[in-house]
CSV table of C-alpha atoms and ligand atoms in Angstrom, one decimal:
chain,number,residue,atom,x,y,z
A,1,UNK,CA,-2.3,10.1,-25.4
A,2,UNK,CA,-4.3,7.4,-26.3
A,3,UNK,CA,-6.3,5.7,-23.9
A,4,UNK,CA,-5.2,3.4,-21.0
A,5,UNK,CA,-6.6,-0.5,-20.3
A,6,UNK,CA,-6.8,-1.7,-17.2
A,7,UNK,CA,-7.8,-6.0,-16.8
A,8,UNK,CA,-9.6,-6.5,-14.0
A,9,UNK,CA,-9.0,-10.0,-13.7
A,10,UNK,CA,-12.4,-11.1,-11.9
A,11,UNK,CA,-15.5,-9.2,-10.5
A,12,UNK,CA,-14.3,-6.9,-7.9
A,13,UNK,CA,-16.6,-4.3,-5.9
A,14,UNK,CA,-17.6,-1.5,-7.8
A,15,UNK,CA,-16.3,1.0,-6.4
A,16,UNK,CA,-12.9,0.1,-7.6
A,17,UNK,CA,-14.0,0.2,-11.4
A,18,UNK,CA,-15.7,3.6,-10.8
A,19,UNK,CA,-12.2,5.0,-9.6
A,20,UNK,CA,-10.4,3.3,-12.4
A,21,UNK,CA,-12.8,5.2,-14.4
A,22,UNK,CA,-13.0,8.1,-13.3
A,23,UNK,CA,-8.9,8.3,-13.9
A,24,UNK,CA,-10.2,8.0,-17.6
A,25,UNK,CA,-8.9,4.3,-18.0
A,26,UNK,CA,-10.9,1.4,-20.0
A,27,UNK,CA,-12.0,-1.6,-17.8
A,28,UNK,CA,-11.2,-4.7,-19.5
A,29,UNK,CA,-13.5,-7.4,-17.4
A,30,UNK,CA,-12.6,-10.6,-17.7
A,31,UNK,CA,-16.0,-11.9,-18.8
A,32,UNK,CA,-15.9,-15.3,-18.0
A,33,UNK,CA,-17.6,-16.1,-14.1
A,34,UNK,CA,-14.4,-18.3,-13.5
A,35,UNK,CA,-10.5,-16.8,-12.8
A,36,UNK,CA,-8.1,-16.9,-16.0
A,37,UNK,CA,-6.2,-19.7,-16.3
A,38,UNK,CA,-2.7,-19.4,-16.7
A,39,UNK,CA,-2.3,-19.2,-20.5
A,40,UNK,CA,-5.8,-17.1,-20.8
A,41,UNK,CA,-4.0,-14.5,-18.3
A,42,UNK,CA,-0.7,-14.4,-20.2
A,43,UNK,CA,-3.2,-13.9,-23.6
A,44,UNK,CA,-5.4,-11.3,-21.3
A,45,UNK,CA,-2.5,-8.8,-20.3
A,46,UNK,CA,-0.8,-8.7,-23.9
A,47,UNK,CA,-2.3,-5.0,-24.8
A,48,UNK,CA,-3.0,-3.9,-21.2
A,49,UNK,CA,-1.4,-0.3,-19.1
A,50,UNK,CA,-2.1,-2.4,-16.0
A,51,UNK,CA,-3.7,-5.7,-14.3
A,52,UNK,CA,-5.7,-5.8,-10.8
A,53,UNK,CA,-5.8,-9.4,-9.9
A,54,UNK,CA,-6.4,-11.2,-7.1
A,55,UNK,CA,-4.9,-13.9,-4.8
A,56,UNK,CA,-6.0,-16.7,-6.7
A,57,UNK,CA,-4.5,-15.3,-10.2
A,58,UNK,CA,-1.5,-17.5,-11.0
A,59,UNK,CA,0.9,-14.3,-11.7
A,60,UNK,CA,3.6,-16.5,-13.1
A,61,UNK,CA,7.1,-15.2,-15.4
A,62,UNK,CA,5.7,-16.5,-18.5
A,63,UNK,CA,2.1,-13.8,-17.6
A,64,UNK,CA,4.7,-11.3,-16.7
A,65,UNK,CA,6.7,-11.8,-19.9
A,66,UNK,CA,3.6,-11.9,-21.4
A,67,UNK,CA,2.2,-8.3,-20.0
A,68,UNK,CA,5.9,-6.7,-20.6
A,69,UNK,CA,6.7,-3.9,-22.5
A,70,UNK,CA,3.5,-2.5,-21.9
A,71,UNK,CA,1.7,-3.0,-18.4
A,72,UNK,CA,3.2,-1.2,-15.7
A,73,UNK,CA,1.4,-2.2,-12.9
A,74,UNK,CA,-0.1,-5.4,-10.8
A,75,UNK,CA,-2.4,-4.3,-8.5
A,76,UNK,CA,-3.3,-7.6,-6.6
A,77,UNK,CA,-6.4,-6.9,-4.3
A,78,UNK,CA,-4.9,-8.9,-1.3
A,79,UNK,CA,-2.1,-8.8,1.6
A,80,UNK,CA,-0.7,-11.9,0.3
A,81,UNK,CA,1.3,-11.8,-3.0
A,82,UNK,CA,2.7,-15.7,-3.2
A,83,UNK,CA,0.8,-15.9,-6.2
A,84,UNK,CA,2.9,-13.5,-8.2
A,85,UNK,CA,6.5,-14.4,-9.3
A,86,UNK,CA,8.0,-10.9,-7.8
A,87,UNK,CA,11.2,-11.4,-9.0
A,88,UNK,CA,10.2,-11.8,-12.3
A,89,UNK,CA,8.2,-8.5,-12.3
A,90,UNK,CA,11.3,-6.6,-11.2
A,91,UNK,CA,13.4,-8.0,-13.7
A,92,UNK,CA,10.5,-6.8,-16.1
A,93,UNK,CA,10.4,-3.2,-14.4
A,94,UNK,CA,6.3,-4.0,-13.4
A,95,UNK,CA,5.3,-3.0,-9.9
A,96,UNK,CA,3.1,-4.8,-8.3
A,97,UNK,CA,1.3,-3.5,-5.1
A,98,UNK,CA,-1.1,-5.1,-2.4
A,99,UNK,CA,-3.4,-3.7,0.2
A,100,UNK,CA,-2.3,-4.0,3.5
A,101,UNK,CA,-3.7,-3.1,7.1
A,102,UNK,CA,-7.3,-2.8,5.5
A,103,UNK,CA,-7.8,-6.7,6.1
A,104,UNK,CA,-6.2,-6.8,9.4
A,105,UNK,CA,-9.3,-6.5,11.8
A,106,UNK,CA,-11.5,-8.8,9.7
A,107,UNK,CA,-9.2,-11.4,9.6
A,108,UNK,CA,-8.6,-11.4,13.1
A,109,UNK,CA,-12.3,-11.2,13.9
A,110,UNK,CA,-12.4,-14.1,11.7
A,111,UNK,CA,-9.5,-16.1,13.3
A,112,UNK,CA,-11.6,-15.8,16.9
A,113,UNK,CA,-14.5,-16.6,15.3
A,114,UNK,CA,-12.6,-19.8,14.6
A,115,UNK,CA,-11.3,-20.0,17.8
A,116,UNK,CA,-14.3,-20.1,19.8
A,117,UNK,CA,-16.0,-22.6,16.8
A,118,UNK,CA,-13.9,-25.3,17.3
A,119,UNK,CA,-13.3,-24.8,21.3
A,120,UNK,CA,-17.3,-24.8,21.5
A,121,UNK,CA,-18.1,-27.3,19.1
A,122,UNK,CA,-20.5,-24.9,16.8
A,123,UNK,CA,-20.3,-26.7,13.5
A,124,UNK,CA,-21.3,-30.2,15.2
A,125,UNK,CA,-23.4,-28.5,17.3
A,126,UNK,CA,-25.4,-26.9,14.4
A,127,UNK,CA,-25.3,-30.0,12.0
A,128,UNK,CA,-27.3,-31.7,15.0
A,129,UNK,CA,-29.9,-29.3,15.6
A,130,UNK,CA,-30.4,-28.7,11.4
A,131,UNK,CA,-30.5,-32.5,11.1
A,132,UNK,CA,-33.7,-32.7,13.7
A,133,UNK,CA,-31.5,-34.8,16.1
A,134,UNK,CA,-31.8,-32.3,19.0
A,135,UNK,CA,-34.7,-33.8,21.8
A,136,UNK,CA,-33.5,-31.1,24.8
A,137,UNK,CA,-31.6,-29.4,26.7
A,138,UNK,CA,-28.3,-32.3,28.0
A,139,UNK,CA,-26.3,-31.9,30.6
A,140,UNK,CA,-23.3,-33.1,28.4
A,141,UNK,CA,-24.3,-32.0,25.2
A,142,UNK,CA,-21.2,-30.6,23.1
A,143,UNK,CA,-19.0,-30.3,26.1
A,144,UNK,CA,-16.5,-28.1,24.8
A,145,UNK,CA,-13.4,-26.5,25.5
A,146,UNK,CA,-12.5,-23.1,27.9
A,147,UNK,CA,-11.3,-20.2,25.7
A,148,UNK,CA,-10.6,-17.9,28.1
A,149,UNK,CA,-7.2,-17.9,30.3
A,150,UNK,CA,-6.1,-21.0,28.2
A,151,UNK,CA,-2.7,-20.2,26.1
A,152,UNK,CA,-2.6,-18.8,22.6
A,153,UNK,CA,0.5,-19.1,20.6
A,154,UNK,CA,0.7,-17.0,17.5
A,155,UNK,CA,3.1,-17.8,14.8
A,156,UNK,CA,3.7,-14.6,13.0
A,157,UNK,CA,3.3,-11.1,15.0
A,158,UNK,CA,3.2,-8.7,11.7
A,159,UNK,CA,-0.8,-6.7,11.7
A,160,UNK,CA,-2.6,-9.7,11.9
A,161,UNK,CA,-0.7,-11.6,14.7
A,162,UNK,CA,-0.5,-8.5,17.0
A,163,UNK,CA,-4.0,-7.5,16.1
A,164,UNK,CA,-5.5,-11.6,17.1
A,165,UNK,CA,-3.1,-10.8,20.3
A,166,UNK,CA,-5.3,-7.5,21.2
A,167,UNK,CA,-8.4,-9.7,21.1
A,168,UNK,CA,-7.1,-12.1,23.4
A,169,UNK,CA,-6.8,-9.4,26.2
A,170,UNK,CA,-10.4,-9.6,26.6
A,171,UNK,CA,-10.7,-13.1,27.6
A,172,UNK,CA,-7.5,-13.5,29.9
A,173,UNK,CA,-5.3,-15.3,27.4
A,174,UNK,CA,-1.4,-15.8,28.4
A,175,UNK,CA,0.4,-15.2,24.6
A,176,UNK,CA,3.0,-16.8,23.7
A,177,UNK,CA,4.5,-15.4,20.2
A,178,UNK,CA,7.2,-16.8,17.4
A,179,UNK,CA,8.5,-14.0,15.1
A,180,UNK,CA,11.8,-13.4,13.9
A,181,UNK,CA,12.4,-10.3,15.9
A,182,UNK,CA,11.2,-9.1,19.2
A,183,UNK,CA,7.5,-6.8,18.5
A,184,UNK,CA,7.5,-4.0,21.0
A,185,UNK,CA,3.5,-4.1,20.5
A,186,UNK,CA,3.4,-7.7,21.9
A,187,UNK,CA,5.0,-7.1,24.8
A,188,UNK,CA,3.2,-4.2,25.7
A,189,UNK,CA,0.3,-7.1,25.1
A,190,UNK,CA,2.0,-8.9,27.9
A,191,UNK,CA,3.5,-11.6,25.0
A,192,UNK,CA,6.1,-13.8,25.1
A,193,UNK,CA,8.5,-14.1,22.3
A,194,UNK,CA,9.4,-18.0,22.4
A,195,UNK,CA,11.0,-20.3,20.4
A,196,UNK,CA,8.8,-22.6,17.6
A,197,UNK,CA,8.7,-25.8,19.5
A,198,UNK,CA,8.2,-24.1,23.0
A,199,UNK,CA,5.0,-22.2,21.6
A,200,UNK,CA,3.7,-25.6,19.7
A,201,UNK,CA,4.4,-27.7,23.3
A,202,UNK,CA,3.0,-24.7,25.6
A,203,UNK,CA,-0.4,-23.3,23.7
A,204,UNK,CA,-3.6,-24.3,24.1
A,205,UNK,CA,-4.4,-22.6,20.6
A,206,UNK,CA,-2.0,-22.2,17.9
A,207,UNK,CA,-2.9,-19.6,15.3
A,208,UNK,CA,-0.8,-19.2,11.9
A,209,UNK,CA,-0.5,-15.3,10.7
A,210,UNK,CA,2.7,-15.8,8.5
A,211,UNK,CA,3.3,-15.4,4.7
A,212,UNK,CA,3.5,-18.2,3.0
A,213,UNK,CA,7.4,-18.4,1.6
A,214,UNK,CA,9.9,-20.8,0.6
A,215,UNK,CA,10.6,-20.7,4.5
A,216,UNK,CA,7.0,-20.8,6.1
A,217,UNK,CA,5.9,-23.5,3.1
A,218,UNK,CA,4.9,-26.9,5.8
A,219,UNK,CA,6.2,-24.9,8.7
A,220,UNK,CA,3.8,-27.4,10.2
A,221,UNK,CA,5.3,-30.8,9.0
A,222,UNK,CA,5.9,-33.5,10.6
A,223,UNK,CA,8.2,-32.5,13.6
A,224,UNK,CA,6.1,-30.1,14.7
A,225,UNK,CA,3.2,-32.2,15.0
A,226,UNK,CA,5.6,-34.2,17.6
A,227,UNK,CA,6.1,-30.9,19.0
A,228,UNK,CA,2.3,-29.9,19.6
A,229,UNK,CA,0.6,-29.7,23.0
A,230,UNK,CA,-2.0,-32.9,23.0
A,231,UNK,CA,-5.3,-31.7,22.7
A,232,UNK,CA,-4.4,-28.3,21.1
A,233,UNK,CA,-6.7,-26.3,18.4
A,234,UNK,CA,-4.9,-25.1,15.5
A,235,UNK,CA,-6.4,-22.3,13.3
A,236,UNK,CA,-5.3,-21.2,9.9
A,237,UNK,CA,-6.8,-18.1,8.1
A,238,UNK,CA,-3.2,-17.4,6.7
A,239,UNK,CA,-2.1,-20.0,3.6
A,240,UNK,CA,-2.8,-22.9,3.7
A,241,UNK,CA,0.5,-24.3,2.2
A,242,UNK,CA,2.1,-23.1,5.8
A,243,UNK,CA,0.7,-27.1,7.5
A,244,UNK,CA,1.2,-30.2,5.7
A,245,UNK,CA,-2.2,-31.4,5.7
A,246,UNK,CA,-1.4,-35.0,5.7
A,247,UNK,CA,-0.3,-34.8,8.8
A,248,UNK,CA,-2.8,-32.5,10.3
A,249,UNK,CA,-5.5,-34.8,9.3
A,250,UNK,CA,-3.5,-37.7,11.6
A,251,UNK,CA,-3.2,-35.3,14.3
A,252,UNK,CA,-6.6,-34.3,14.4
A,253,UNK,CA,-8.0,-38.5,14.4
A,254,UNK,CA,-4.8,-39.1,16.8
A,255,UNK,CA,-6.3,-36.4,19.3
A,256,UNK,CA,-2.9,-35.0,19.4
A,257,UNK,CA,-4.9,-31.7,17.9
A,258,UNK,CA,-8.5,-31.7,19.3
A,259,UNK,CA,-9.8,-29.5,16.5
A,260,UNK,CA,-8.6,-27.4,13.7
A,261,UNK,CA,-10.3,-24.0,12.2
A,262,UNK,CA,-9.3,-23.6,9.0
A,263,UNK,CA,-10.1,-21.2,6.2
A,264,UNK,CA,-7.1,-21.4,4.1
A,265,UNK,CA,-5.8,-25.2,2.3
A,266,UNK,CA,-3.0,-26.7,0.2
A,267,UNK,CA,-4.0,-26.6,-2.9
A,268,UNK,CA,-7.3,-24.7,-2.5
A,269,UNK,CA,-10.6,-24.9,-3.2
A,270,UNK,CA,-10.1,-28.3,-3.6
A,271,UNK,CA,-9.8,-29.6,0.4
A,272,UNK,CA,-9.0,-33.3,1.0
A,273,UNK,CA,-12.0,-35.7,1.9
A,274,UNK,CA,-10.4,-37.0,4.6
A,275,UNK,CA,-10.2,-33.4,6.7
A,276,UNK,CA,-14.3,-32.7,5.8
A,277,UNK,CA,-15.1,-36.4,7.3
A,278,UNK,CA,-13.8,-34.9,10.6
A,279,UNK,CA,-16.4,-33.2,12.7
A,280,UNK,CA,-13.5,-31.5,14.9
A,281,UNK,CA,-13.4,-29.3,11.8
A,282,UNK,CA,-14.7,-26.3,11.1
A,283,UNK,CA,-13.7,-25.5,7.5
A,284,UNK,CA,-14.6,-22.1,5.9
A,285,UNK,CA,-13.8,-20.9,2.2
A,286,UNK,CA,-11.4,-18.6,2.2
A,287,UNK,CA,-13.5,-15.6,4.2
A,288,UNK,CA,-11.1,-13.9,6.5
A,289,UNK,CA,-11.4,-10.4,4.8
A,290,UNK,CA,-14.8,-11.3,3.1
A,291,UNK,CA,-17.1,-8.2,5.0
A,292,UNK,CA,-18.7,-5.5,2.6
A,293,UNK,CA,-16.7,-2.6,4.1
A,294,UNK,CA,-13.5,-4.7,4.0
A,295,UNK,CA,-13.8,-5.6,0.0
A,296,UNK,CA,-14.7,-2.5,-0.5
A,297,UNK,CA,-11.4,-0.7,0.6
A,298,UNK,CA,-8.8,-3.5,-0.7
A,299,UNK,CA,-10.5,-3.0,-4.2
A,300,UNK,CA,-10.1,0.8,-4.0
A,301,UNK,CA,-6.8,0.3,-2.4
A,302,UNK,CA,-5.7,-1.7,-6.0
A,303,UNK,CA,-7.4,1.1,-7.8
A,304,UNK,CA,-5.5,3.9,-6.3
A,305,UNK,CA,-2.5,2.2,-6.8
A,306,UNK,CA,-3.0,1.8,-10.4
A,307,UNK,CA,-3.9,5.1,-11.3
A,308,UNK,CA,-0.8,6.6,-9.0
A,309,UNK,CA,1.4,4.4,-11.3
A,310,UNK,CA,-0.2,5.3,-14.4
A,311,UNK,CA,-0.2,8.9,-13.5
A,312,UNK,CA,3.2,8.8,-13.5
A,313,UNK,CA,4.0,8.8,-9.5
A,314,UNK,CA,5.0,6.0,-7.0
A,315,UNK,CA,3.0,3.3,-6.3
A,316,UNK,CA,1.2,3.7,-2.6
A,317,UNK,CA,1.4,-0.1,-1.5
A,318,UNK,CA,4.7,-1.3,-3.2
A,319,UNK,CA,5.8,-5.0,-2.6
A,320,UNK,CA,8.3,-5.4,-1.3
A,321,UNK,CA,7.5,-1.6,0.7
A,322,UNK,CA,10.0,1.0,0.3
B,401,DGY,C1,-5.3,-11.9,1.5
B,401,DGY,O1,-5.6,-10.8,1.3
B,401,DGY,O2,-4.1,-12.4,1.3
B,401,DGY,C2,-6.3,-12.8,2.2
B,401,DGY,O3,-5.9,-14.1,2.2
B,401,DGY,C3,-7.6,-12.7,1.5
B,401,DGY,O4,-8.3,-11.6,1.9
């Protein structure tokens, strides 16, 4: 049998090329320090067994149609798969797999890292004392807000959600939580399952853990802006497609939303001007799985799923799971 390509469609840790290798498959890097565009992908996968991409890789039909009748697999090394056009790939017979609950603590670390940013004002905070502006110790310096025992609503209880709920034991936080079905885990929690616009007019915090679908796509539009609490923090480290940033941006200068954390936008990496001129925003580039050990297991995650396919057995991670 001859041997097999794999595209590794940008830079991933190494240790998921050395397991690709040591299956006996060819890495094909994509050489260029920048993610294929859409026609370079659909001329990359032409004479490829398999493709591990990643969340940015614009998986469209006409790269799918493209890869067909040769790749079998797209390993995308990420929870999130809105940037592949699933349907397509099972029309095609490709399966494509992702690696979940290895990103679920770091994102939630991440999310209450976010949290307790905007509540306690840390990006302003630090721009002042970087800039030389800081002359002592002020009474009413950066008075922020209370994290603890204020109310967090999460939209979304899957891994993430319930593991951002755990967190918020620790610092006396009622939950409130929107999901489609009632999650055993969050009421042991202590959560409450409530509808959207009672969580958006009762928290204190509203933190977004959903996919991003043709349903959850400006969940956050302009009715529930209406419906948020005055002077709540919203925090995204999900998609950012999920809140229609125009009006996020008026909510945040209206005071309607007193800060937002975000590390996820609409139309990333490019982030409108308007939300970076805000200093009740702490903006972060797409980091919630970004630790060493995290990386790490998400790129041998994608690895192991492509050499299970390619060996001829059932992918570990499917999308949509078994
Ligand atoms: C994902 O995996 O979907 C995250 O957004 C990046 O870690």
């Amino acid at each position: 049998m001859s041997e097999m390509t794999v595209l590794v469609t940008r830079m991933i840790p190494e240790i998921g090329v050395r397991i690709l290798q040591k299956a006996g498959f060819r890495v094909r890097m994509n050489p260029q320090a920048r993610q294929y565009r859409e026609g370079e992908l659909a001329d990359a996968v032409k004479d490829v067994d398999a493709v591990i991409c990643q969340l940015t890789d614009p998986v469209r039909r006409r790269v799918l149609e493209a890869a067909v009748p040769r790749c079998k697999v797209i390993a995308t090394c990420a929870i999130g798969f809105d940037n592949i056009d699933l349907q397509a790939a099972n029309e095609l017979g490709i399966v494509v797999t992702n690696t979940p609950g290895v990103l679920t603590n770091a994102t939630a670390d991440l999310t209450w890292a976010l949290m307790l940013a905007t509540a306690r004002r840390l990006g302003e905070a630090e721009r002042f004392v970087r800039a030389g502006a800081w002359r002592g110790w002020g009474m009413l310096q950066f008075l922020g807000a209370d994290v603890h025992a204020r109310t967090l609503g999460i939209i979304g209880a899957g891994r993430i959600g319930t593991a951002v709920a755990r967190r918020a034991a620790g610092f006396d936080m009622p939950i409130l939580y929107h999901s489609r079905s009632d999650k055993p885990e969050m009421t042991k929690l202590g959560a409450k399952r409530v509808p959207l616009p009672e969580l958006l007019g009762q928290s204190d915090f509203i933190s977004l853990h959903v996919p991003l679908t043709d349903n959850t796509r400006y969940l956050l539009n302009a009715d529930a802006f209406q419906q948020i609490r005055r002077g709540a923090i919203l925090i995204n480290t999900a998609r950012g497609a999920i809140v229609d940033h125009a009006e996020m941006i008026e909510a945040l200068r209206s005071g309607r939303l007193a800060a937002a954390g975000l590390d996820v936008y609409d139309g990333e990496p490019a982030i409108p001007k308007e939300l970076l001129e805000l200093d009740n925003v702490v903006a972060l580039p797409h980091i919630g799985s970004a630790t060493v050990s995290t990386r790490n297991r998400m790129a041998e995650m994608a690895a192991e799923n492509v050499v299970s396919v390619l060996h001829g057995k059932p992918p570990i991670n499917p999308i949509p799971p078994d």
